[in-house]
Amino acid sequence: QVQLMESGGGSVLTGGTLRLSCAASGYLNSRYCLGWFRQAPGKEREGVAVIDPDGTTRYADSVRGRITISQDNAQNTLALQMNSLQPEDSATYYCAASRARSGFCTNLPARYTDWGQGTQVTVSS
């Protein structure tokens, strides 16, 4: 079990930039899947980006090219750099972690066991 806490959310205009950060309570070992997820009102939680234990990243089609997930092992943090934000990016963003069963990490929220409280992102036109 890992405790996570997100920060960096806020309100921006269309085209703006935000950098979200997720701090872990303890060191994440090399066999963890890490990801960012988001949930807008009335919608299901969806995967935004995940990172495999070997550093491979995958993104939702809607954010690919605009958003980058990264891990800082020294700081034990996970970041989500979001550029060119659009109104449809508005949601509560969560970081999550799970023990990797293989080297390939899923984007399905149900497969992640440890979650942060979320940070709100609002993008207005």
XYZ file of C-alpha atoms in Angstrom:
125
model
C 0.000 0.000 0.000
C 1.245 3.427 -1.034
C -0.188 6.763 0.038
C -0.370 9.359 -2.726
C -1.144 13.059 -2.785
C -1.711 15.217 -5.858
C -1.013 18.909 -6.214
C -0.782 21.529 -8.923
C -4.360 21.738 -10.120
C -6.073 25.009 -10.839
C -8.024 27.067 -13.327
C -6.571 28.113 -16.659
C -7.755 29.441 -19.974
C -7.847 27.379 -23.121
C -4.310 26.860 -24.348
C -2.847 27.181 -20.892
C -0.419 24.938 -19.075
C -0.469 23.068 -15.786
C 1.946 20.690 -14.147
C 0.490 18.209 -11.716
C 2.590 16.414 -9.166
C 1.950 13.304 -7.124
C 3.986 12.626 -4.008
C 4.260 9.145 -2.556
C 4.503 8.475 1.160
C 7.204 5.914 0.656
C 9.579 4.789 -2.017
C 7.969 3.202 -5.047
C 9.838 0.101 -6.052
C 10.727 -0.824 -9.584
C 7.704 -3.085 -10.024
C 4.948 -0.483 -9.745
C 2.559 0.705 -12.387
C 1.881 4.420 -12.101
C -0.769 6.452 -13.813
C -2.841 9.578 -14.034
C -6.593 9.352 -14.341
C -9.352 11.899 -14.562
C -13.049 12.068 -13.933
C -15.426 14.782 -15.060
C -18.907 15.237 -13.592
C -21.304 12.679 -15.018
C -18.541 10.678 -16.667
C -16.617 7.567 -15.763
C -13.050 7.743 -14.595
C -10.666 7.349 -17.493
C -6.992 6.721 -17.905
C -4.963 9.681 -19.102
C -1.439 8.318 -19.009
C 0.399 5.377 -17.517
C 4.041 4.512 -17.103
C 5.456 1.010 -16.974
C 8.167 -0.130 -14.555
C 10.690 0.172 -17.379
C 9.647 3.754 -18.112
C 7.478 3.106 -21.157
C 4.584 5.549 -21.345
C 1.171 5.373 -22.967
C -1.474 8.025 -23.410
C -5.126 8.379 -24.157
C -5.727 9.420 -27.742
C -7.346 12.645 -26.606
C -4.214 13.885 -24.833
C -1.375 12.389 -26.830
C 1.066 15.073 -27.885
C -0.136 17.555 -25.280
C 0.466 15.711 -22.029
C 3.550 14.006 -20.677
C 3.824 11.661 -17.712
C 7.142 11.336 -15.949
C 8.593 9.838 -12.815
C 11.316 11.258 -10.617
C 12.748 8.334 -8.723
C 14.973 10.503 -6.550
C 12.025 12.597 -5.361
C 9.625 9.661 -5.362
C 7.111 11.677 -7.333
C 5.014 11.343 -10.445
C 4.306 14.333 -12.672
C 1.865 15.176 -15.421
C 2.856 18.054 -17.663
C -0.203 19.372 -19.462
C 0.125 21.797 -22.347
C -2.398 23.317 -24.727
C -5.217 22.565 -22.348
C -8.732 22.425 -23.694
C -12.110 22.707 -21.951
C -12.652 18.975 -22.350
C -9.603 18.425 -20.150
C -11.527 19.818 -17.192
C -11.830 17.125 -14.539
C -10.579 15.939 -11.209
C -7.194 14.361 -11.792
C -5.974 11.435 -9.731
C -2.658 9.687 -9.534
C -2.672 5.983 -8.872
C -0.325 3.082 -8.340
C -0.433 -0.682 -8.321
C 1.959 -3.580 -8.145
C 2.876 -4.548 -11.664
C 1.818 -8.062 -12.585
C 3.835 -7.776 -15.754
C 5.935 -5.173 -17.478
C 2.850 -3.797 -19.243
C 0.568 -1.479 -17.264
C -3.121 -1.181 -17.959
C -5.056 2.051 -18.283
C -8.114 0.615 -16.545
C -8.840 2.407 -13.253
C -10.164 -0.772 -11.634
C -6.740 -2.371 -11.818
C -5.107 0.267 -9.633
C -5.147 -0.158 -5.882
C -3.662 3.016 -4.408
C -5.165 6.410 -5.150
C -4.639 10.017 -4.243
C -7.445 12.348 -3.249
C -7.454 14.173 -6.565
C -6.766 17.694 -7.743
C -9.185 19.823 -9.735
C -8.349 21.108 -13.191
C -10.654 23.607 -14.837
C -10.081 24.901 -18.351
C -12.347 27.675 -19.556
C -12.791 28.915 -23.094
